[in-house]
């Protein structure tokens, strides 16, 4: 059995960027899936999508993969798309889901027609490649993997939750 709620802590460059409570949907020992409302204050307009109060995020974190995928819906349930963060593998300990953001991101629109690599300049400027070349390589591979999956329509299969019998829908 798993906890019914956690505190998600998103860390970037050694500092906590944001913390917020989330309800645990499932924890199979490898992937933790949580749901939470938009946690930042106000609206964040990226140009290609707006995150705003009322939006609901279903967030998938892996203990063995270098990314997190967040399905974003309006409060009314309309799918906006998927925001993918390149991260170190997530750590769940003492009610806290710790996620280290490595700057690279991918946006996939709801209809799959737009797949955007984001923040590659921030990643290069972060100095991760010099400090931790293995982590930088893992981050680049994770971004490439997610982009390939998104372009092939494979995000839905990646995110499919197994049924209680163990079969994926």
Short mmCIF file of N, CA and C in Angstrom, two decimals:
data_model
loop_
_atom_site.label_atom_id
_atom_site.label_comp_id
_atom_site.label_asym_id
_atom_site.label_seq_id
_atom_site.Cartn_x
_atom_site.Cartn_y
_atom_site.Cartn_z
N UNK A 1 0.84 -1.19 0.00
CA UNK A 1 0.00 0.00 0.00
C UNK A 1 0.88 1.25 0.00
N UNK A 2 0.42 2.30 -0.58
CA UNK A 2 1.18 3.54 -0.67
C UNK A 2 0.42 4.67 0.01
N UNK A 3 1.15 5.75 0.27
CA UNK A 3 0.55 6.92 0.91
C UNK A 3 -0.50 7.52 0.00
N UNK A 4 -1.50 8.17 0.60
CA UNK A 4 -2.56 8.77 -0.21
C UNK A 4 -2.18 10.16 -0.70
N UNK A 5 -1.17 10.77 -0.08
CA UNK A 5 -0.73 12.08 -0.53
C UNK A 5 0.77 12.23 -0.28
N UNK A 6 1.37 13.13 -1.03
CA UNK A 6 2.80 13.44 -0.89
C UNK A 6 2.99 14.94 -1.07
N UNK A 7 4.16 15.39 -0.72
CA UNK A 7 4.58 16.76 -1.01
C UNK A 7 5.60 16.65 -2.14
N UNK A 8 5.30 17.23 -3.30
CA UNK A 8 6.23 17.22 -4.42
C UNK A 8 7.18 18.40 -4.22
N UNK A 9 8.48 18.11 -4.28
CA UNK A 9 9.50 19.16 -4.14
C UNK A 9 10.33 19.15 -5.42
N UNK A 10 10.20 20.21 -6.21
CA UNK A 10 10.96 20.36 -7.45
C UNK A 10 12.18 21.21 -7.15
N UNK A 11 13.35 20.60 -7.31
CA UNK A 11 14.61 21.25 -7.00
C UNK A 11 15.34 21.55 -8.31
N UNK A 12 15.94 22.73 -8.37
CA UNK A 12 16.71 23.11 -9.56
C UNK A 12 17.97 23.83 -9.08
N UNK A 13 19.12 23.38 -9.55
CA UNK A 13 20.40 23.99 -9.19
C UNK A 13 20.57 24.07 -7.67
N UNK A 14 20.14 23.01 -6.97
CA UNK A 14 20.33 22.94 -5.53
C UNK A 14 19.34 23.71 -4.69
N UNK A 15 18.40 24.40 -5.33
CA UNK A 15 17.39 25.18 -4.60
C UNK A 15 15.99 24.65 -4.88
N UNK A 16 15.14 24.68 -3.89
CA UNK A 16 13.75 24.26 -4.10
C UNK A 16 13.04 25.32 -4.92
N UNK A 17 12.58 24.92 -6.08
CA UNK A 17 11.88 25.83 -7.00
C UNK A 17 10.42 25.98 -6.60
N UNK A 18 9.79 24.85 -6.25
CA UNK A 18 8.38 24.87 -5.83
C UNK A 18 8.09 23.60 -5.04
N UNK A 19 7.17 23.72 -4.10
CA UNK A 19 6.67 22.59 -3.31
C UNK A 19 5.15 22.65 -3.36
N UNK A 20 4.52 21.50 -3.45
CA UNK A 20 3.06 21.49 -3.45
C UNK A 20 2.55 20.11 -3.07
N UNK A 21 1.37 20.07 -2.46
CA UNK A 21 0.77 18.78 -2.11
C UNK A 21 0.15 18.14 -3.35
N UNK A 22 0.20 16.81 -3.37
CA UNK A 22 -0.39 16.05 -4.48
C UNK A 22 -1.00 14.77 -3.93
N UNK A 23 -2.06 14.33 -4.58
CA UNK A 23 -2.70 13.05 -4.23
C UNK A 23 -2.05 11.94 -5.04
N UNK A 24 -1.69 10.86 -4.37
CA UNK A 24 -1.08 9.72 -5.05
C UNK A 24 -2.19 8.90 -5.72
N UNK A 25 -2.06 8.71 -7.01
CA UNK A 25 -2.99 7.90 -7.78
C UNK A 25 -2.53 6.44 -7.77
N UNK A 26 -1.19 6.27 -7.90
CA UNK A 26 -0.63 4.92 -7.97
C UNK A 26 0.87 5.00 -7.69
N UNK A 27 1.38 3.97 -7.03
CA UNK A 27 2.81 3.80 -6.84
C UNK A 27 3.10 2.33 -6.98
N UNK A 28 3.71 1.96 -8.11
CA UNK A 28 3.99 0.54 -8.36
C UNK A 28 5.41 0.14 -7.98
N UNK A 29 6.12 1.05 -7.29
CA UNK A 29 7.48 0.77 -6.90
C UNK A 29 8.50 1.33 -7.88
N UNK A 30 8.09 1.57 -9.13
CA UNK A 30 8.96 2.16 -10.15
C UNK A 30 8.44 3.54 -10.53
N UNK A 31 7.15 3.63 -10.76
CA UNK A 31 6.54 4.89 -11.16
C UNK A 31 5.55 5.35 -10.09
N UNK A 32 5.63 6.63 -9.77
CA UNK A 32 4.67 7.25 -8.86
C UNK A 32 3.84 8.20 -9.70
N UNK A 33 2.52 8.04 -9.65
CA UNK A 33 1.62 8.93 -10.37
C UNK A 33 0.80 9.70 -9.35
N UNK A 34 0.83 11.04 -9.50
CA UNK A 34 0.12 11.91 -8.58
C UNK A 34 -0.76 12.87 -9.38
N UNK A 35 -1.70 13.47 -8.70
CA UNK A 35 -2.52 14.50 -9.32
C UNK A 35 -2.53 15.71 -8.39
N UNK A 36 -2.49 16.88 -9.03
CA UNK A 36 -2.46 18.13 -8.26
C UNK A 36 -2.98 19.27 -9.12
N UNK A 37 -3.57 20.25 -8.49
CA UNK A 37 -3.96 21.45 -9.24
C UNK A 37 -2.71 22.27 -9.58
N UNK A 38 -2.83 23.17 -10.57
CA UNK A 38 -1.75 24.10 -10.90
C UNK A 38 -1.30 24.76 -9.61
N UNK A 39 -0.02 24.65 -9.29
CA UNK A 39 0.47 25.05 -7.97
C UNK A 39 1.10 26.44 -7.93
N UNK A 40 1.48 26.99 -9.06
CA UNK A 40 2.12 28.30 -9.04
C UNK A 40 1.06 29.39 -8.95
N UNK A 41 1.46 30.55 -8.47
CA UNK A 41 0.49 31.65 -8.40
C UNK A 41 0.18 32.20 -9.79
N UNK A 42 -1.09 32.49 -10.03
CA UNK A 42 -1.47 33.14 -11.28
C UNK A 42 -1.33 32.28 -12.52
N UNK A 43 -1.22 32.96 -13.66
CA UNK A 43 -1.16 32.32 -14.97
C UNK A 43 0.27 32.31 -15.46
N UNK A 44 0.66 31.23 -16.12
CA UNK A 44 1.97 31.17 -16.79
C UNK A 44 1.70 30.90 -18.26
N UNK A 45 1.97 31.91 -19.08
CA UNK A 45 1.71 31.81 -20.52
C UNK A 45 3.03 31.57 -21.24
N UNK A 46 3.18 30.39 -21.82
CA UNK A 46 4.40 30.03 -22.54
C UNK A 46 4.33 30.42 -24.01
N UNK A 47 3.18 30.87 -24.46
CA UNK A 47 2.99 31.16 -25.87
C UNK A 47 2.32 30.01 -26.59
N UNK A 48 2.75 28.81 -26.30
CA UNK A 48 2.17 27.61 -26.92
C UNK A 48 1.13 26.95 -26.01
N UNK A 49 1.11 27.32 -24.72
CA UNK A 49 0.13 26.83 -23.76
C UNK A 49 0.11 27.78 -22.56
N UNK A 50 -1.06 27.85 -21.92
CA UNK A 50 -1.20 28.63 -20.68
C UNK A 50 -1.53 27.68 -19.55
N UNK A 51 -0.78 27.77 -18.46
CA UNK A 51 -1.13 27.07 -17.24
C UNK A 51 -1.79 28.10 -16.34
N UNK A 52 -2.93 27.72 -15.75
CA UNK A 52 -3.68 28.71 -14.98
C UNK A 52 -4.45 28.04 -13.85
N UNK A 53 -4.86 28.85 -12.88
CA UNK A 53 -5.65 28.29 -11.79
C UNK A 53 -6.82 27.49 -12.34
N UNK A 54 -7.04 26.34 -11.73
CA UNK A 54 -8.11 25.44 -12.18
C UNK A 54 -7.57 24.28 -13.00
N UNK A 55 -6.40 24.45 -13.63
CA UNK A 55 -5.80 23.35 -14.39
C UNK A 55 -5.44 22.21 -13.43
N UNK A 56 -5.54 20.98 -13.94
CA UNK A 56 -5.22 19.80 -13.15
C UNK A 56 -4.09 19.04 -13.86
N UNK A 57 -3.08 18.70 -13.08
CA UNK A 57 -1.92 17.99 -13.59
C UNK A 57 -1.92 16.56 -13.06
N UNK A 58 -1.82 15.59 -13.96
CA UNK A 58 -1.56 14.21 -13.58
C UNK A 58 -0.09 13.98 -13.92
N UNK A 59 0.71 13.78 -12.88
CA UNK A 59 2.16 13.77 -13.02
C UNK A 59 2.72 12.38 -12.80
N UNK A 60 3.56 11.96 -13.73
CA UNK A 60 4.17 10.63 -13.69
C UNK A 60 5.67 10.79 -13.45
N UNK A 61 6.14 10.20 -12.34
CA UNK A 61 7.55 10.27 -11.96
C UNK A 61 8.09 8.85 -11.88
N UNK A 62 9.28 8.65 -12.39
CA UNK A 62 9.91 7.35 -12.37
C UNK A 62 11.13 7.35 -11.47
N UNK A 63 11.32 6.23 -10.79
CA UNK A 63 12.52 6.06 -9.96
C UNK A 63 13.70 5.56 -10.78
N UNK A 64 13.45 5.14 -12.02
CA UNK A 64 14.52 4.57 -12.85
C UNK A 64 14.67 5.26 -14.21
N UNK A 65 14.01 6.36 -14.41
CA UNK A 65 14.11 7.11 -15.67
C UNK A 65 14.45 8.56 -15.37
N UNK A 66 14.98 9.21 -16.37
CA UNK A 66 15.48 10.59 -16.22
C UNK A 66 14.47 11.60 -16.74
N UNK A 67 13.19 11.36 -16.49
CA UNK A 67 12.16 12.32 -16.88
C UNK A 67 10.90 12.15 -16.07
N UNK A 68 10.07 13.18 -16.14
CA UNK A 68 8.73 13.18 -15.56
C UNK A 68 7.78 13.71 -16.63
N UNK A 69 6.60 13.13 -16.72
CA UNK A 69 5.62 13.56 -17.71
C UNK A 69 4.36 14.02 -16.99
N UNK A 70 3.93 15.24 -17.33
CA UNK A 70 2.78 15.84 -16.68
C UNK A 70 1.67 16.07 -17.71
N UNK A 71 0.58 15.34 -17.54
CA UNK A 71 -0.59 15.55 -18.39
C UNK A 71 -1.36 16.73 -17.82
N UNK A 72 -1.66 17.70 -18.68
CA UNK A 72 -2.29 18.95 -18.24
C UNK A 72 -3.69 19.04 -18.82
N UNK A 73 -4.67 19.24 -17.93
CA UNK A 73 -6.07 19.40 -18.34
C UNK A 73 -6.65 20.65 -17.71
N UNK A 74 -7.64 21.20 -18.37
CA UNK A 74 -8.39 22.30 -17.76
C UNK A 74 -9.20 21.73 -16.60
N UNK A 75 -9.73 22.62 -15.77
CA UNK A 75 -10.59 22.17 -14.69
C UNK A 75 -11.80 21.41 -15.18
N UNK A 76 -12.22 21.68 -16.43
CA UNK A 76 -13.36 20.99 -17.04
C UNK A 76 -12.99 19.67 -17.68
N UNK A 77 -11.70 19.32 -17.67
CA UNK A 77 -11.26 18.02 -18.18
C UNK A 77 -10.71 18.02 -19.59
N UNK A 78 -10.67 19.16 -20.27
CA UNK A 78 -10.14 19.21 -21.63
C UNK A 78 -8.61 19.10 -21.59
N UNK A 79 -8.09 18.16 -22.37
CA UNK A 79 -6.64 17.94 -22.42
C UNK A 79 -5.96 19.10 -23.13
N UNK A 80 -4.97 19.70 -22.47
CA UNK A 80 -4.15 20.74 -23.09
C UNK A 80 -2.91 20.12 -23.74
N UNK A 81 -2.35 19.11 -23.09
CA UNK A 81 -1.15 18.46 -23.62
C UNK A 81 -0.31 17.89 -22.49
N UNK A 82 0.97 17.61 -22.83
CA UNK A 82 1.89 17.01 -21.88
C UNK A 82 3.14 17.86 -21.77
N UNK A 83 3.49 18.21 -20.54
CA UNK A 83 4.73 18.94 -20.28
C UNK A 83 5.69 17.92 -19.67
N UNK A 84 6.81 17.72 -20.32
CA UNK A 84 7.77 16.72 -19.89
C UNK A 84 9.02 17.41 -19.36
N UNK A 85 9.38 17.09 -18.13
CA UNK A 85 10.59 17.62 -17.50
C UNK A 85 11.67 16.56 -17.55
N UNK A 86 12.87 16.96 -17.92
CA UNK A 86 14.01 16.07 -17.82
C UNK A 86 14.56 16.25 -16.41
N UNK A 87 14.64 15.14 -15.67
CA UNK A 87 14.99 15.17 -14.25
C UNK A 87 15.89 13.97 -13.94
N UNK A 88 16.52 14.04 -12.81
CA UNK A 88 17.13 12.81 -12.27
C UNK A 88 15.98 11.91 -11.84
N UNK A 89 16.23 10.60 -11.70
CA UNK A 89 15.17 9.73 -11.20
C UNK A 89 14.61 10.26 -9.87
N UNK A 90 13.30 10.16 -9.73
CA UNK A 90 12.60 10.68 -8.55
C UNK A 90 12.91 9.84 -7.31
N UNK A 91 12.85 10.49 -6.16
CA UNK A 91 13.06 9.81 -4.88
C UNK A 91 11.85 10.12 -4.00
N UNK A 92 11.21 9.08 -3.50
CA UNK A 92 10.09 9.23 -2.57
C UNK A 92 10.55 8.78 -1.19
N UNK A 93 10.52 9.72 -0.24
CA UNK A 93 10.99 9.40 1.10
C UNK A 93 10.24 10.26 2.11
N UNK A 94 9.71 9.62 3.14
CA UNK A 94 9.05 10.32 4.24
C UNK A 94 7.98 11.30 3.76
N UNK A 95 7.17 10.88 2.80
CA UNK A 95 6.06 11.71 2.33
C UNK A 95 6.46 12.81 1.37
N UNK A 96 7.73 12.84 0.96
CA UNK A 96 8.20 13.86 0.01
C UNK A 96 8.67 13.17 -1.27
N UNK A 97 8.17 13.67 -2.39
CA UNK A 97 8.61 13.20 -3.71
C UNK A 97 9.59 14.24 -4.22
N UNK A 98 10.87 13.91 -4.18
CA UNK A 98 11.94 14.82 -4.54
C UNK A 98 12.32 14.62 -6.01
N UNK A 99 12.27 15.73 -6.76
CA UNK A 99 12.53 15.69 -8.20
C UNK A 99 13.53 16.79 -8.53
N UNK A 100 14.67 16.41 -9.12
CA UNK A 100 15.68 17.39 -9.51
C UNK A 100 15.57 17.71 -10.99
N UNK A 101 15.14 18.92 -11.29
CA UNK A 101 14.95 19.42 -12.65
C UNK A 101 16.31 19.70 -13.29
N UNK A 102 16.52 19.18 -14.51
CA UNK A 102 17.79 19.37 -15.21
C UNK A 102 17.67 20.34 -16.39
N UNK A 103 16.69 21.20 -16.36
CA UNK A 103 16.49 22.31 -17.31
C UNK A 103 15.85 21.93 -18.63
N UNK A 104 16.12 20.78 -19.19
CA UNK A 104 15.54 20.42 -20.48
C UNK A 104 14.07 20.06 -20.31
N UNK A 105 13.25 20.45 -21.30
CA UNK A 105 11.82 20.16 -21.26
C UNK A 105 11.32 19.84 -22.66
N UNK A 106 10.16 19.21 -22.71
CA UNK A 106 9.50 18.90 -23.98
C UNK A 106 8.02 19.19 -23.79
N UNK A 107 7.41 19.87 -24.76
CA UNK A 107 5.96 20.09 -24.75
C UNK A 107 5.36 19.31 -25.91
N UNK A 108 4.25 18.62 -25.63
CA UNK A 108 3.51 17.89 -26.65
C UNK A 108 2.06 18.35 -26.56
N UNK A 109 1.55 18.92 -27.66
CA UNK A 109 0.17 19.40 -27.66
C UNK A 109 -0.81 18.23 -27.58
N UNK A 110 -2.04 18.53 -27.20
CA UNK A 110 -3.06 17.50 -27.01
C UNK A 110 -3.27 16.65 -28.26
N UNK A 111 -3.22 17.28 -29.44
CA UNK A 111 -3.44 16.52 -30.67
C UNK A 111 -2.15 15.93 -31.23
N UNK A 112 -1.02 16.16 -30.55
CA UNK A 112 0.26 15.61 -30.98
C UNK A 112 0.90 16.32 -32.15
N UNK A 113 0.27 17.38 -32.65
CA UNK A 113 0.80 18.06 -33.84
C UNK A 113 2.00 18.96 -33.52
N UNK A 114 2.15 19.32 -32.25
CA UNK A 114 3.25 20.19 -31.84
C UNK A 114 4.09 19.47 -30.78
N UNK A 115 5.36 19.25 -31.11
CA UNK A 115 6.32 18.64 -30.19
C UNK A 115 7.50 19.60 -30.13
N UNK A 116 7.66 20.26 -28.99
CA UNK A 116 8.66 21.33 -28.87
C UNK A 116 9.72 20.99 -27.83
N UNK A 117 10.98 21.02 -28.24
CA UNK A 117 12.11 20.91 -27.30
C UNK A 117 12.30 22.30 -26.69
N UNK A 118 12.43 22.34 -25.37
CA UNK A 118 12.50 23.62 -24.67
C UNK A 118 13.75 23.71 -23.78
N UNK A 119 14.23 24.92 -23.62
CA UNK A 119 15.25 25.26 -22.63
C UNK A 119 16.61 24.61 -22.86
N UNK A 120 16.91 24.26 -24.11
CA UNK A 120 18.23 23.67 -24.38
C UNK A 120 19.34 24.68 -24.09
N UNK A 121 19.07 25.97 -24.27
CA UNK A 121 20.06 27.00 -23.95
C UNK A 121 20.31 27.05 -22.44
N UNK A 122 19.26 26.97 -21.64
CA UNK A 122 19.42 26.94 -20.18
C UNK A 122 20.23 25.74 -19.74
N UNK A 123 19.98 24.60 -20.39
CA UNK A 123 20.71 23.38 -20.05
C UNK A 123 22.21 23.57 -20.32
N UNK A 124 22.54 24.11 -21.47
CA UNK A 124 23.95 24.34 -21.80
C UNK A 124 24.59 25.32 -20.81
N UNK A 125 23.86 26.37 -20.44
CA UNK A 125 24.37 27.38 -19.52
C UNK A 125 24.47 26.88 -18.08
N UNK A 126 23.78 25.79 -17.76
CA UNK A 126 23.75 25.29 -16.38
C UNK A 126 25.10 24.74 -15.93
N UNK A 127 25.94 24.35 -16.86
CA UNK A 127 27.24 23.79 -16.51
C UNK A 127 27.20 22.33 -16.10
N UNK A 128 26.06 21.67 -16.25
CA UNK A 128 25.94 20.28 -15.85
C UNK A 128 26.92 19.40 -16.62
N UNK A 129 27.11 19.69 -17.90
CA UNK A 129 28.01 18.86 -18.72
C UNK A 129 29.43 18.85 -18.15
N UNK A 130 29.87 19.96 -17.58
CA UNK A 130 31.21 20.03 -16.98
C UNK A 130 31.23 19.40 -15.58
N UNK A 131 30.18 19.65 -14.78
CA UNK A 131 30.11 19.15 -13.40
C UNK A 131 29.84 17.66 -13.32
N UNK A 132 28.94 17.20 -14.20
CA UNK A 132 28.49 15.80 -14.13
C UNK A 132 28.18 15.32 -15.55
N UNK A 133 29.23 15.00 -16.33
CA UNK A 133 29.02 14.61 -17.73
C UNK A 133 28.07 13.42 -17.90
N UNK A 134 28.11 12.46 -16.99
CA UNK A 134 27.23 11.29 -17.10
C UNK A 134 25.77 11.71 -16.96
N UNK A 135 25.48 12.61 -16.03
CA UNK A 135 24.10 13.09 -15.86
C UNK A 135 23.67 13.90 -17.08
N UNK A 136 24.56 14.72 -17.61
CA UNK A 136 24.23 15.51 -18.81
C UNK A 136 23.91 14.60 -19.98
N UNK A 137 24.69 13.53 -20.15
CA UNK A 137 24.42 12.58 -21.23
C UNK A 137 23.08 11.87 -21.02
N UNK A 138 22.80 11.47 -19.78
CA UNK A 138 21.52 10.82 -19.47
C UNK A 138 20.36 11.77 -19.75
N UNK A 139 20.53 13.04 -19.42
CA UNK A 139 19.47 14.03 -19.67
C UNK A 139 19.21 14.19 -21.16
N UNK A 140 20.27 14.29 -21.95
CA UNK A 140 20.10 14.43 -23.41
C UNK A 140 19.42 13.18 -24.00
N UNK A 141 19.83 12.00 -23.54
CA UNK A 141 19.21 10.76 -24.03
C UNK A 141 17.73 10.71 -23.65
N UNK A 142 17.40 11.16 -22.44
CA UNK A 142 16.00 11.16 -22.00
C UNK A 142 15.15 12.09 -22.86
N UNK A 143 15.68 13.28 -23.17
CA UNK A 143 14.94 14.21 -24.04
C UNK A 143 14.74 13.61 -25.42
N UNK A 144 15.78 12.99 -25.97
CA UNK A 144 15.66 12.34 -27.29
C UNK A 144 14.62 11.22 -27.26
N UNK A 145 14.64 10.42 -26.19
CA UNK A 145 13.68 9.31 -26.05
C UNK A 145 12.25 9.83 -26.00
N UNK A 146 12.00 10.85 -25.18
CA UNK A 146 10.65 11.40 -25.09
C UNK A 146 10.20 12.01 -26.41
N UNK A 147 11.10 12.71 -27.09
CA UNK A 147 10.75 13.29 -28.38
C UNK A 147 10.38 12.20 -29.39
N UNK A 148 11.17 11.13 -29.44
CA UNK A 148 10.85 10.00 -30.35
C UNK A 148 9.49 9.41 -30.02
N UNK A 149 9.24 9.19 -28.73
CA UNK A 149 7.94 8.64 -28.31
C UNK A 149 6.80 9.56 -28.72
N UNK A 150 6.97 10.86 -28.47
CA UNK A 150 5.91 11.82 -28.79
C UNK A 150 5.65 11.87 -30.29
N UNK A 151 6.70 11.89 -31.09
CA UNK A 151 6.53 11.96 -32.54
C UNK A 151 5.89 10.70 -33.11
N UNK A 152 6.08 9.58 -32.43
CA UNK A 152 5.50 8.31 -32.87
C UNK A 152 4.15 8.04 -32.22
N UNK A 153 3.65 9.00 -31.42
CA UNK A 153 2.37 8.81 -30.75
C UNK A 153 2.44 7.85 -29.58
N UNK A 154 3.63 7.67 -29.00
CA UNK A 154 3.81 6.67 -27.96
C UNK A 154 3.67 7.15 -26.52
N UNK A 155 3.37 8.43 -26.30
CA UNK A 155 3.23 8.91 -24.92
C UNK A 155 2.07 8.21 -24.21
N UNK A 156 0.99 7.98 -24.91
CA UNK A 156 -0.17 7.33 -24.28
C UNK A 156 0.20 5.94 -23.77
N UNK A 157 0.97 5.19 -24.55
CA UNK A 157 1.39 3.85 -24.10
C UNK A 157 2.33 3.95 -22.90
N UNK A 158 3.23 4.93 -22.91
CA UNK A 158 4.15 5.13 -21.79
C UNK A 158 3.38 5.42 -20.51
N UNK A 159 2.32 6.21 -20.62
CA UNK A 159 1.58 6.66 -19.44
C UNK A 159 0.44 5.75 -19.04
N UNK A 160 0.09 4.80 -19.87
CA UNK A 160 -1.04 3.92 -19.57
C UNK A 160 -0.83 3.24 -18.22
N UNK A 161 -1.82 3.37 -17.37
CA UNK A 161 -1.76 2.72 -16.06
C UNK A 161 -2.25 1.29 -16.21
N UNK A 162 -1.53 0.35 -15.64
CA UNK A 162 -2.00 -1.05 -15.70
C UNK A 162 -3.32 -1.20 -14.95
N UNK A 163 -4.12 -2.11 -15.42
CA UNK A 163 -5.36 -2.43 -14.70
C UNK A 163 -4.98 -3.23 -13.47
N UNK A 164 -5.92 -3.43 -12.54
CA UNK A 164 -5.60 -4.23 -11.34
C UNK A 164 -5.09 -5.61 -11.68
N UNK A 165 -5.45 -6.16 -12.84
CA UNK A 165 -4.99 -7.49 -13.22
C UNK A 165 -3.56 -7.45 -13.78
N UNK A 166 -3.02 -6.23 -13.98
CA UNK A 166 -1.67 -6.11 -14.49
C UNK A 166 -1.60 -5.82 -15.97
N UNK A 167 -2.74 -5.88 -16.66
CA UNK A 167 -2.77 -5.58 -18.10
C UNK A 167 -2.86 -4.07 -18.30
N UNK A 168 -2.21 -3.58 -19.37
CA UNK A 168 -2.36 -2.16 -19.68
C UNK A 168 -3.56 -2.00 -20.59
N UNK A 169 -4.26 -0.89 -20.45
CA UNK A 169 -5.48 -0.68 -21.26
C UNK A 169 -5.15 -0.53 -22.74
#
